[in-house]
Short mmCIF file of C-alpha atoms in Angstrom, two decimals:
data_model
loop_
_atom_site.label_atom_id
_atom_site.label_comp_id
_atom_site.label_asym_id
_atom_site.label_seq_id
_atom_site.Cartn_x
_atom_site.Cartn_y
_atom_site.Cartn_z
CA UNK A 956 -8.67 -24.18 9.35
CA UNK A 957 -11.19 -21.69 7.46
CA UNK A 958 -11.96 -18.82 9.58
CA UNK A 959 -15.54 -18.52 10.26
CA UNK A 960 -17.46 -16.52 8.10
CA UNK A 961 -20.27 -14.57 8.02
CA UNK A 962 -22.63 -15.98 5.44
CA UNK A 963 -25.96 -13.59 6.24
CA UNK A 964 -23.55 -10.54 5.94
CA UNK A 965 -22.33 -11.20 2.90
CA UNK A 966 -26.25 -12.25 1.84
CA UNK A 967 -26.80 -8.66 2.72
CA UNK A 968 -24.28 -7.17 1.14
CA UNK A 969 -24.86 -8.89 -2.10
CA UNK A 970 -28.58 -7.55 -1.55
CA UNK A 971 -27.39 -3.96 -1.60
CA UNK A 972 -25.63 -4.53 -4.49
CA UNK A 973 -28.30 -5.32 -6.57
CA UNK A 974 -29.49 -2.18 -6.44
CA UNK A 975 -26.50 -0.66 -8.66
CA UNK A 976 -27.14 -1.85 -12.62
CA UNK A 977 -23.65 -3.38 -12.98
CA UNK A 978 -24.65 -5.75 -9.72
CA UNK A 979 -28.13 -6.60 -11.27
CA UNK A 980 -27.07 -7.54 -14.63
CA UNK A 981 -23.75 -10.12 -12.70
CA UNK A 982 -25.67 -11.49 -9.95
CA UNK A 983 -29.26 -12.04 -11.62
CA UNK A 984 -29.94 -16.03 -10.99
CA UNK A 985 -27.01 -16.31 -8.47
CA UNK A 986 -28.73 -17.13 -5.01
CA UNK A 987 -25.24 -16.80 -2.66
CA UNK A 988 -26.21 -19.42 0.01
CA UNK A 989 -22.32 -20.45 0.84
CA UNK A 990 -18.55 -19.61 -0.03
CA UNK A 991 -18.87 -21.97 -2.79
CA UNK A 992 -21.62 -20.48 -4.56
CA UNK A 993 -19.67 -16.91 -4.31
CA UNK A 994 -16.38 -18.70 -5.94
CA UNK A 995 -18.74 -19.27 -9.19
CA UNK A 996 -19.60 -15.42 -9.28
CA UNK A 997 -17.52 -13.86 -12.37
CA UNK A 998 -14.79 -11.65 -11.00
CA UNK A 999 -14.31 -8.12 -11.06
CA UNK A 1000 -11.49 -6.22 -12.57
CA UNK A 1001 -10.40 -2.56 -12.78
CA UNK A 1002 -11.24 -2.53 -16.76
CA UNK A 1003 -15.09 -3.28 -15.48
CA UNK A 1004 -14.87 -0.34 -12.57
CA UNK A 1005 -13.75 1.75 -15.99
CA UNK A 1006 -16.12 0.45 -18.49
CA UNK A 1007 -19.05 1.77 -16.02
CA UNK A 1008 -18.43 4.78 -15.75
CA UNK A 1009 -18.78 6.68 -12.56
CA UNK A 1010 -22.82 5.84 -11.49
CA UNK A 1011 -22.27 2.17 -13.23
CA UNK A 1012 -21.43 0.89 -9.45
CA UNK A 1013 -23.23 3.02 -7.54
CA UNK A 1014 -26.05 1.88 -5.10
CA UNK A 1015 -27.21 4.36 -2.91
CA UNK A 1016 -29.62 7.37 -3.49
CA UNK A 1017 -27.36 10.73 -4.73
CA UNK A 1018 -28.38 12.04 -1.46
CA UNK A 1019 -26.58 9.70 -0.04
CA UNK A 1020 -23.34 10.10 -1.17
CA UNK A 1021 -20.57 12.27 0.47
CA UNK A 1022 -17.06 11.67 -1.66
CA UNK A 1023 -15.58 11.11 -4.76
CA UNK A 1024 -12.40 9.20 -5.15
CA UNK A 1025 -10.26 8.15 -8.68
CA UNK A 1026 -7.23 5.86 -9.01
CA UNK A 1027 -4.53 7.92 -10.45
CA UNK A 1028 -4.40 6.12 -13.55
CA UNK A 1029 -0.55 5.98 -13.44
CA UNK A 1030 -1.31 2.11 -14.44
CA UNK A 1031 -3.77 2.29 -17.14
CA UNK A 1032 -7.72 3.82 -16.89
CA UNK A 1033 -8.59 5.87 -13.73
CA UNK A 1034 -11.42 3.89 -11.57
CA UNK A 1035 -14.12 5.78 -9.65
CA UNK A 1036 -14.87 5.37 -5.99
CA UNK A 1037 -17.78 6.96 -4.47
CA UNK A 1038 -18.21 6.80 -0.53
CA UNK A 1039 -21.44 7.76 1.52
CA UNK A 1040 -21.69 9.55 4.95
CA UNK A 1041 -21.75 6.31 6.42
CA UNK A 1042 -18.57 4.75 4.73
CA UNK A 1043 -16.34 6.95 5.63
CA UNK A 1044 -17.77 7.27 9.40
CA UNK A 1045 -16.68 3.66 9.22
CA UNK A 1046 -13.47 4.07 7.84
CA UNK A 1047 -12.74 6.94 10.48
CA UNK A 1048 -13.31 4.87 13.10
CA UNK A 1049 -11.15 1.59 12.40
CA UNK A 1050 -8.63 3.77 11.02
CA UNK A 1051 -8.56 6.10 14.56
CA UNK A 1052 -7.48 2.22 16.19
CA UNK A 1053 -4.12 1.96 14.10
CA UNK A 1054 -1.35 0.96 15.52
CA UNK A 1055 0.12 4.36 15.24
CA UNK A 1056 -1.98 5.50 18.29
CA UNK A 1057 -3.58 8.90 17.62
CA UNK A 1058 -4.92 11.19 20.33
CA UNK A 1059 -5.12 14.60 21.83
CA UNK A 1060 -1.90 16.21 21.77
CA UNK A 1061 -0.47 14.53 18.20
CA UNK A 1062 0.73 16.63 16.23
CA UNK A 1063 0.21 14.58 12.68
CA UNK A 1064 1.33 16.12 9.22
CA UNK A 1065 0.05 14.04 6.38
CA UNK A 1066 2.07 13.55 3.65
CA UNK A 1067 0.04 11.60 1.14
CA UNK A 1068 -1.54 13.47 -1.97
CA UNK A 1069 -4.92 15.00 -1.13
CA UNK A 1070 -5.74 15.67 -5.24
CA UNK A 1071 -8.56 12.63 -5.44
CA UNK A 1072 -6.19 10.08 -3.79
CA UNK A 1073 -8.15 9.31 -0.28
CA UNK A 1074 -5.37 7.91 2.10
CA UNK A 1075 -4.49 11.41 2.57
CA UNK A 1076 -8.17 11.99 3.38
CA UNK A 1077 -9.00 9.29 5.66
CA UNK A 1078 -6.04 9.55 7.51
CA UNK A 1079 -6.26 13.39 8.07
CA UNK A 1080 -10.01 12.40 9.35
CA UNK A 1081 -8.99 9.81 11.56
CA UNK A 1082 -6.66 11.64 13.16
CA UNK A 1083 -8.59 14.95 13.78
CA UNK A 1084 -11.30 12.17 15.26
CA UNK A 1085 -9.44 10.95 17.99
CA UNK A 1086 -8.54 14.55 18.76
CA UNK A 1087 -5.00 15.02 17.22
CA UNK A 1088 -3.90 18.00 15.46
CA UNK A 1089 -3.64 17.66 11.46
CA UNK A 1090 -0.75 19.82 9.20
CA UNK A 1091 -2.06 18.71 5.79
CA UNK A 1092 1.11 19.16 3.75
CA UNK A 1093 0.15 17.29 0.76
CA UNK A 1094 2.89 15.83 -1.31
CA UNK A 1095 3.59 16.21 -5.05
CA UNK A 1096 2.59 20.12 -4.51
CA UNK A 1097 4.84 23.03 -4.95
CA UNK A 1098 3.65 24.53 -1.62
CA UNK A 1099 5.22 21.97 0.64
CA UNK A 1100 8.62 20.80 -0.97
CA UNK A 1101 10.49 18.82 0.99
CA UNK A 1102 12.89 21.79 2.68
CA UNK A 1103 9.66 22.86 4.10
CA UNK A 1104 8.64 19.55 5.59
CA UNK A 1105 11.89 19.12 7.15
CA UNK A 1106 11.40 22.75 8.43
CA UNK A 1107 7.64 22.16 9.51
CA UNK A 1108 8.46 18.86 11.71
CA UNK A 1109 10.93 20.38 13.47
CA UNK A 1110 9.24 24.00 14.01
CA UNK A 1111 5.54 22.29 14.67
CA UNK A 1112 7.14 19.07 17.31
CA UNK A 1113 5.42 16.87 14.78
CA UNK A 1114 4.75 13.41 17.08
CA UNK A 1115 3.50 11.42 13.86
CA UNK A 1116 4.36 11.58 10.03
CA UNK A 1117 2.23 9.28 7.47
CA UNK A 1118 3.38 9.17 4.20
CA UNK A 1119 4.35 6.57 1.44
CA UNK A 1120 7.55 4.26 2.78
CA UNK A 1121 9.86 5.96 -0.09
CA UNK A 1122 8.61 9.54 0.97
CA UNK A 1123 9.80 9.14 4.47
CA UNK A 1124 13.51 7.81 2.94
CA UNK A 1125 13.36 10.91 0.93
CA UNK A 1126 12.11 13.25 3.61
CA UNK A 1127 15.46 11.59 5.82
CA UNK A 1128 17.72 12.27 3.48
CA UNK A 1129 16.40 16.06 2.85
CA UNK A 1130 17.04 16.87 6.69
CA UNK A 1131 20.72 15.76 6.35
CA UNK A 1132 20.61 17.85 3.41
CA UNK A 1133 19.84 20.45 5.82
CA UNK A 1134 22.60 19.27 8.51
CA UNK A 1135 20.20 17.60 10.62
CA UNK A 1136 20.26 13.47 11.53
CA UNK A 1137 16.76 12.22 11.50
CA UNK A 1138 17.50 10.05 14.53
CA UNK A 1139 18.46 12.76 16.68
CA UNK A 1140 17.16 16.01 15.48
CA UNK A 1141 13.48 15.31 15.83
CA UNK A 1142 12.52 14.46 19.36
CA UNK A 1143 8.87 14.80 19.29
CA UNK A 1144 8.37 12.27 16.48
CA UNK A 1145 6.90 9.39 17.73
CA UNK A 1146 5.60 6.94 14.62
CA UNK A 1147 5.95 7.07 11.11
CA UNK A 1148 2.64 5.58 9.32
CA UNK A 1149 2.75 4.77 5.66
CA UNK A 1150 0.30 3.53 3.11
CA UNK A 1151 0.19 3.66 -0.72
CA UNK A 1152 3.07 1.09 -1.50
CA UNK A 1153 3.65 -2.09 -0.27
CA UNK A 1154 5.85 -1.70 3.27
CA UNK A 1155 8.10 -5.00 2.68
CA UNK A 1156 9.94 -5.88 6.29
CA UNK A 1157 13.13 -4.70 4.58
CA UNK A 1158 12.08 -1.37 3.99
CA UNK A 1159 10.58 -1.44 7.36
CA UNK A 1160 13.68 -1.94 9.11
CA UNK A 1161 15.65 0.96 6.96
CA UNK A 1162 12.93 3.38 8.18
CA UNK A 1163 13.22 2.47 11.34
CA UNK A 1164 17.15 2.49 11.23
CA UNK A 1165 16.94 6.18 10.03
CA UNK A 1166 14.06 7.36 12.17
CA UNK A 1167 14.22 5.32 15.43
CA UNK A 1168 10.77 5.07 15.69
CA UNK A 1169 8.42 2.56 15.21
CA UNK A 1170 7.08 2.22 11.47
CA UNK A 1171 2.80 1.26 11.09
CA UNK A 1172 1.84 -0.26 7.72
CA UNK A 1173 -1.86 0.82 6.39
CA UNK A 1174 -3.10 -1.12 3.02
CA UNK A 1175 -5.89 -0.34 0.82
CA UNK A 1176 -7.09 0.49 -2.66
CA UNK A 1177 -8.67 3.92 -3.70
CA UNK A 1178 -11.79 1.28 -4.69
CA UNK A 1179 -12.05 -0.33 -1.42
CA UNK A 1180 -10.75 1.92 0.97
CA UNK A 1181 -8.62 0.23 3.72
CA UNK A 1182 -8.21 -3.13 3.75
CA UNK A 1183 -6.01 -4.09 6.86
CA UNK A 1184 -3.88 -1.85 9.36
CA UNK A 1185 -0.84 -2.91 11.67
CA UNK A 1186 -1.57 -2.82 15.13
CA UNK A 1187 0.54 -1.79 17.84
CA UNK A 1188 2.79 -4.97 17.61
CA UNK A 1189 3.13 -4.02 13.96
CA UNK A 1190 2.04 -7.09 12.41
CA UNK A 1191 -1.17 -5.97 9.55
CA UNK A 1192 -4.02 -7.58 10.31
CA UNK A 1193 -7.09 -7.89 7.58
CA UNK A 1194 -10.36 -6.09 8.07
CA UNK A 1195 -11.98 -10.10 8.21
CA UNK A 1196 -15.69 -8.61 9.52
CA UNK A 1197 -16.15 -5.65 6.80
CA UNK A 1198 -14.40 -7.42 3.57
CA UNK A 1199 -13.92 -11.39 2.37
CA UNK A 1200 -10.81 -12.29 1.27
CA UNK A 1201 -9.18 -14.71 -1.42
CA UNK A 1202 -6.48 -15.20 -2.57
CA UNK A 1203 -6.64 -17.05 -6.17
CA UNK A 1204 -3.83 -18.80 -8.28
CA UNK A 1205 -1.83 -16.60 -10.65
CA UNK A 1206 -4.15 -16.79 -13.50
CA UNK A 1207 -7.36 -16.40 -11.22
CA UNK A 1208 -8.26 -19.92 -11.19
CA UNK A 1209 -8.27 -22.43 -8.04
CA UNK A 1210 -7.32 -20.96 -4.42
CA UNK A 1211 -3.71 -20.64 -3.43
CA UNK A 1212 -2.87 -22.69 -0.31
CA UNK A 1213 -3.15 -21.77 3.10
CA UNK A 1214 -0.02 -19.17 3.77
CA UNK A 1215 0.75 -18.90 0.10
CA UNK A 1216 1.20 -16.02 -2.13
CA UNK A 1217 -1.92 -15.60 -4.40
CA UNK A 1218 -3.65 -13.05 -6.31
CA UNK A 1219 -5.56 -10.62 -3.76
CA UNK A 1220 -9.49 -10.22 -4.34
CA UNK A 1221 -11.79 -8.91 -1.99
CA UNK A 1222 -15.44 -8.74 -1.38
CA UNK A 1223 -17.33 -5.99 0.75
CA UNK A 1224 -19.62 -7.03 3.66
CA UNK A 1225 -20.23 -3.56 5.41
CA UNK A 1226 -22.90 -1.33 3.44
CA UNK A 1227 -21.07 0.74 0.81
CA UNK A 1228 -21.92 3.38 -1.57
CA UNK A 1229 -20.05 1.10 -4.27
CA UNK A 1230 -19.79 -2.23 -3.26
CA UNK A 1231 -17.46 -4.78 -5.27
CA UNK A 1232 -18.00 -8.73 -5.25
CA UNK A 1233 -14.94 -10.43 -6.21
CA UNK A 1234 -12.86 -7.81 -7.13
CA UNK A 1235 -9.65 -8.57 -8.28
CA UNK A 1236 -6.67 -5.77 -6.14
CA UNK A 1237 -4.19 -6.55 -8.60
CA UNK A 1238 -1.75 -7.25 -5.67
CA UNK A 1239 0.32 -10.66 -4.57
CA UNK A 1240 -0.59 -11.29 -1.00
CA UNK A 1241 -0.62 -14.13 1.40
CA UNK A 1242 -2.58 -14.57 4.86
CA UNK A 1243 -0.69 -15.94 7.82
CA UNK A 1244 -2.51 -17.49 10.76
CA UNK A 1245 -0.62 -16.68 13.59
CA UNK A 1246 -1.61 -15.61 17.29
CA UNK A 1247 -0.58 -12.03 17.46
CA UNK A 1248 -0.19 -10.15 21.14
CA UNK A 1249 -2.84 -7.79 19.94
CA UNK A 1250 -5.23 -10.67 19.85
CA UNK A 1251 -5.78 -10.82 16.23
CA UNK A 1252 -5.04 -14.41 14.53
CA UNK A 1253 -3.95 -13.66 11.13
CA UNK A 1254 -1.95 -11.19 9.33
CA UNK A 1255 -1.84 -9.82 5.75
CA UNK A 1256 1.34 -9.95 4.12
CA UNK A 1257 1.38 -7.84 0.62
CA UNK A 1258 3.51 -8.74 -1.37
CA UNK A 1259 3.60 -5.96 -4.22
CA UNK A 1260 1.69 -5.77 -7.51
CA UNK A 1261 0.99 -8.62 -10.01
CA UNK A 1262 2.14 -6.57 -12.76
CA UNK A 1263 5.50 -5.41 -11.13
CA UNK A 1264 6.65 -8.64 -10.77
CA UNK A 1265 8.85 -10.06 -12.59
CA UNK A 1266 8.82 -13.77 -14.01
CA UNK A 1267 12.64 -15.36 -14.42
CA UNK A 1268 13.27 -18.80 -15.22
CA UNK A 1269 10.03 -19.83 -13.55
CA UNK A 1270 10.28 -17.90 -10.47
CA UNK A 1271 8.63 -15.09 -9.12
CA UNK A 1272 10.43 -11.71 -7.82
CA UNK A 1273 7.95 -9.62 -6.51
CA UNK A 1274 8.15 -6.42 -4.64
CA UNK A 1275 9.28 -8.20 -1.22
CA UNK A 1276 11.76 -10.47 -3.25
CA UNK A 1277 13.25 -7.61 -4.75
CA UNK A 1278 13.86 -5.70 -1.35
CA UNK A 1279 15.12 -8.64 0.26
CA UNK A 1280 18.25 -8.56 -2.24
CA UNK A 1281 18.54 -4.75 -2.08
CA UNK A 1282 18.37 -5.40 1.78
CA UNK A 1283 21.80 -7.47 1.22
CA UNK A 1284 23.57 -4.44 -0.58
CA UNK A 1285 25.46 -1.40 0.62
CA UNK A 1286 23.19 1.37 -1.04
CA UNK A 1287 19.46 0.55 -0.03
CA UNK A 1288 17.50 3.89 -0.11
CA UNK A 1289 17.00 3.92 -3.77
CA UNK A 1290 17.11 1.39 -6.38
CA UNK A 1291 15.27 0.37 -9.67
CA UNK A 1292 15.18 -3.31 -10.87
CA UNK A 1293 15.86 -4.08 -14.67
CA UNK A 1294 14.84 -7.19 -16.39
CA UNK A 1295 17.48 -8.55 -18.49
CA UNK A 1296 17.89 -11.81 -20.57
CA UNK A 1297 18.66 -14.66 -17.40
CA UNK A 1298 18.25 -12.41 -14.64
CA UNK A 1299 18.10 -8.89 -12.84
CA UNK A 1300 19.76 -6.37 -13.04
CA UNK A 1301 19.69 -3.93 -10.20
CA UNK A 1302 20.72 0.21 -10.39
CA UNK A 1303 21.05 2.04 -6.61
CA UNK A 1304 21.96 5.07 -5.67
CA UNK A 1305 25.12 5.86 -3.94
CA UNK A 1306 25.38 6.54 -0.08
CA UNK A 1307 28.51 6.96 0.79
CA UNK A 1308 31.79 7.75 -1.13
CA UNK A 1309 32.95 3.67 0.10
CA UNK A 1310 30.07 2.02 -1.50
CA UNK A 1311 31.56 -1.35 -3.63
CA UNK A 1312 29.63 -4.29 -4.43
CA UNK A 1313 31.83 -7.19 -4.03
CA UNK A 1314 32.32 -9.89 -6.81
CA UNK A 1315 31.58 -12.90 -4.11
CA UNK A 1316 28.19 -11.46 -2.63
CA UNK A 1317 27.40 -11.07 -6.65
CA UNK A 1318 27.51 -14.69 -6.36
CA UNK A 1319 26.28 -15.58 -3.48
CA UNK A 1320 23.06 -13.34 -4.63
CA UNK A 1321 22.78 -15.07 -7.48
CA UNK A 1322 23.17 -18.61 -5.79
CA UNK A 1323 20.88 -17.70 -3.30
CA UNK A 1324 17.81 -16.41 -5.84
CA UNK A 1325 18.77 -18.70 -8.89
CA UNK A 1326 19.11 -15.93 -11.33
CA UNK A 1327 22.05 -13.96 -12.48
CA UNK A 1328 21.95 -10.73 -10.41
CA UNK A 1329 24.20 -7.74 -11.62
CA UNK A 1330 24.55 -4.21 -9.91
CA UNK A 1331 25.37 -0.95 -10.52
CA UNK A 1332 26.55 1.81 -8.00
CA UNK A 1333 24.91 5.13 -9.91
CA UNK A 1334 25.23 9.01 -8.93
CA UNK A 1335 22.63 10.22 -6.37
CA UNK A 1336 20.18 11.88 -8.98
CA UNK A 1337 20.11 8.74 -11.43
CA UNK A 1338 16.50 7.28 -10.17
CA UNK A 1339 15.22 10.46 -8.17
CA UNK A 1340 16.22 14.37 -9.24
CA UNK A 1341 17.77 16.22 -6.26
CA UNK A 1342 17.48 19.25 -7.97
CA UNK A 1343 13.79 19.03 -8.33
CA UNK A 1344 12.53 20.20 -5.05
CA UNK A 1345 9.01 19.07 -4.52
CA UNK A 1346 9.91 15.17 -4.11
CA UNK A 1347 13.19 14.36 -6.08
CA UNK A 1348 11.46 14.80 -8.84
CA UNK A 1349 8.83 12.04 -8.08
CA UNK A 1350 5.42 13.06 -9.97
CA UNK A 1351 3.68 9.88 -9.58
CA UNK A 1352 4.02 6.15 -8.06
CA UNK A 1353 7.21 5.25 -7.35
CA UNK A 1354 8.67 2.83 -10.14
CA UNK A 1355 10.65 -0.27 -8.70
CA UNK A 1356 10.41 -2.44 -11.81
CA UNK A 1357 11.49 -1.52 -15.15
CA UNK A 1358 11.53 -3.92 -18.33
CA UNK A 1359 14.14 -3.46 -20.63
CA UNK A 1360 13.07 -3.31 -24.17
CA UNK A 1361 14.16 -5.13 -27.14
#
């Protein structure tokens, strides 16, 4: 069943639009009376957010807008995103509702990168907005290494941590650096929330093994803002009343099914600075009806980035795919995924002195995912530096995917 839509919002939003010269020049002789008229606009891509420029998009008065945003360009061309007083009241407010629960009293450090990233932002706003405390300790900055995270959540009684999924793996595994279990040596931390990477269930569940607390996904672009949050059940539920959702075929053409993996592209229907119409995320995603206690009706599951997945034989391993057979091994804190001729091959990072992969789950892998699965037990220090002290010697995105050449 199509969930009802909005047609005079998005009538309005495509209105607004108009007023920026990329918007003119696309939608000129495109009356948007129904769904079906918006499937024959052209679709927006990251290359045309770069091609413009940083005013290309932009259409609201100067006046009017109160922050400036860029991708981080890890993946190709950095992509402006401008947001007015009124966007990011907006965003504050849904984003004071996650599931994660902030009020007076929370002691939240942020953990995201605050150098023209804006989950680090929009969280710390959130937060001080429903009257929580914020310690901004920005990652991938000399001034908070990870010693001195470990040091501040224990010295502060920090009740909620948000930071990527992998940053709160490595943040666990610098406190038993220290001598400290994470499970037991933090008692006022409530709720980890994370955002920037996809949170597959897998990696979920490890969190939550080494934390004991619950774990509260938040999704989002640096060009949209967010896009969904997980509610206090922890199920991610889509922002359905500020953004329109598709979800396209592999190639962009023809809708995927109903509860099928497509290609993520969203449209906004809230009054932006820099609205998009059609604009392709770049992410694998499928939407789930399904009655939630919450009350919401359908949940976003992202499935990791279109261009991080891997193609074998005619299959697809995506991010999720990819945890669920590190889920299966002995090491899952850190791993890298190799393409090689027929199959995967997988390189993790040793837990404990034990750690054997066994010939016969080999197989069974293999069986199970219909591709020739090999893996290799490394060193700790192969995929992430221990020496370096600001995040293992992660500058950038996490890499989970990694061709082999030649």
């Amino acid at each position: 069943m199509e969930t009802p839509f909005p047609i005079s919002a998005l009538a309005e939003s495509l209105r607004r639009a108009e007023a920026s010269p990329f918007h003119r020049e696309r939608l000129r002789g495109r009356p948007i009376r129904s769904l079906a008229d918006l499937s024959r606009v052209p679709l927006m891509t990251r290359q045309d957010l770069s091609r413009e420029g940083p005013r290309g998009l932009v259409c609201v008065p100067e006046e009017e807008l109160s922050q400036y945003h860029e991708s981080s360009g890890t993946t190709g061309e950095p992509v402006p995103a401008w947001y007015s007083r009124r966007d990011l009241a907006e965003i504050r407010d849904r984003l004071s509702r996650w599931g994660v629960g902030f009020s007076p009293g929370d002691r939240v450090l942020v953990r995201f990168p605050y150098a023209l990233s804006t989950v680090a932002h929009f969280v710390h706003a959130a937060a001080q907005h429903a009257g929580a405390c914020v310690i901004p300790a920005g990652s991938r900055t000399p001034i908070t290494p990870l010693a001195r995270v470990v040091e501040m959540l224990r010295r502060l009684d920090v009740t909620v941590l948000c930071t990527i999924s992998l940053g709160a793996v490595m943040i666990a595994e610098a406190a038993e650096g220290l001598g400290l279990d994470p499970r037991r040596d933090f008692p006022h931390l409530r709720a980890i929330g994370c955002a920037g990477e996809p949170l597959s269930p897998h990696r979920r569940e490890l969190l939550e093994e080494l934390w004991r607390v619950p774990v509260f996904d938040n999704y989002g672009t640096t060009e949209t803002g967010p896009l969904a949050l997980a509610c206090r059940e922890g199920r991610l539920h889509p922002w359905r009343d500020l953004f329109h959702f598709e979800l396209l075929g592999e190639r962009l053409e023809g809708e995927a099914r109903p509860g099928q993996t497509g290609m993520l592209v969203v449209t906004t229907l809230s009054a932006r600075a820099m609205p998009l119409v059609r604009y392709v995320t770049g992410d694998r995603a499928a939407l789930v009806r399904e009655r939630c206690a919450c009350g919401g009706e359908e949940t976003l599951r992202v499935r990791g980035r279109a261009e991080e997945t891997v193609r074998i034989g005619g299959r697809d391993f995506d991010h999720w795919e990819l945890s669920d057979i590190v889920a299966r091994l002995p090491c899952r804190r850190f791993w890298r995924a190799f393409e090689v001729p027929g199959g995967l091959r997988f390189v993790v990072e040793r837990e404990h002195p034990e750690d054997r992969v066994h010939p016969g789950l080999l197989a069974e892998l293999s069986r199970d995912h219909g591709v020739n699965i090999d893996v290799e037990i490394s060193p700790k220090g192969t995929l992430y530096d221990r020496s370096e002290p600001v995040s293992f010697g992660m500058r950038a995105k996490p890499v989970y995917v990694q061709p082999v050449k030649g």
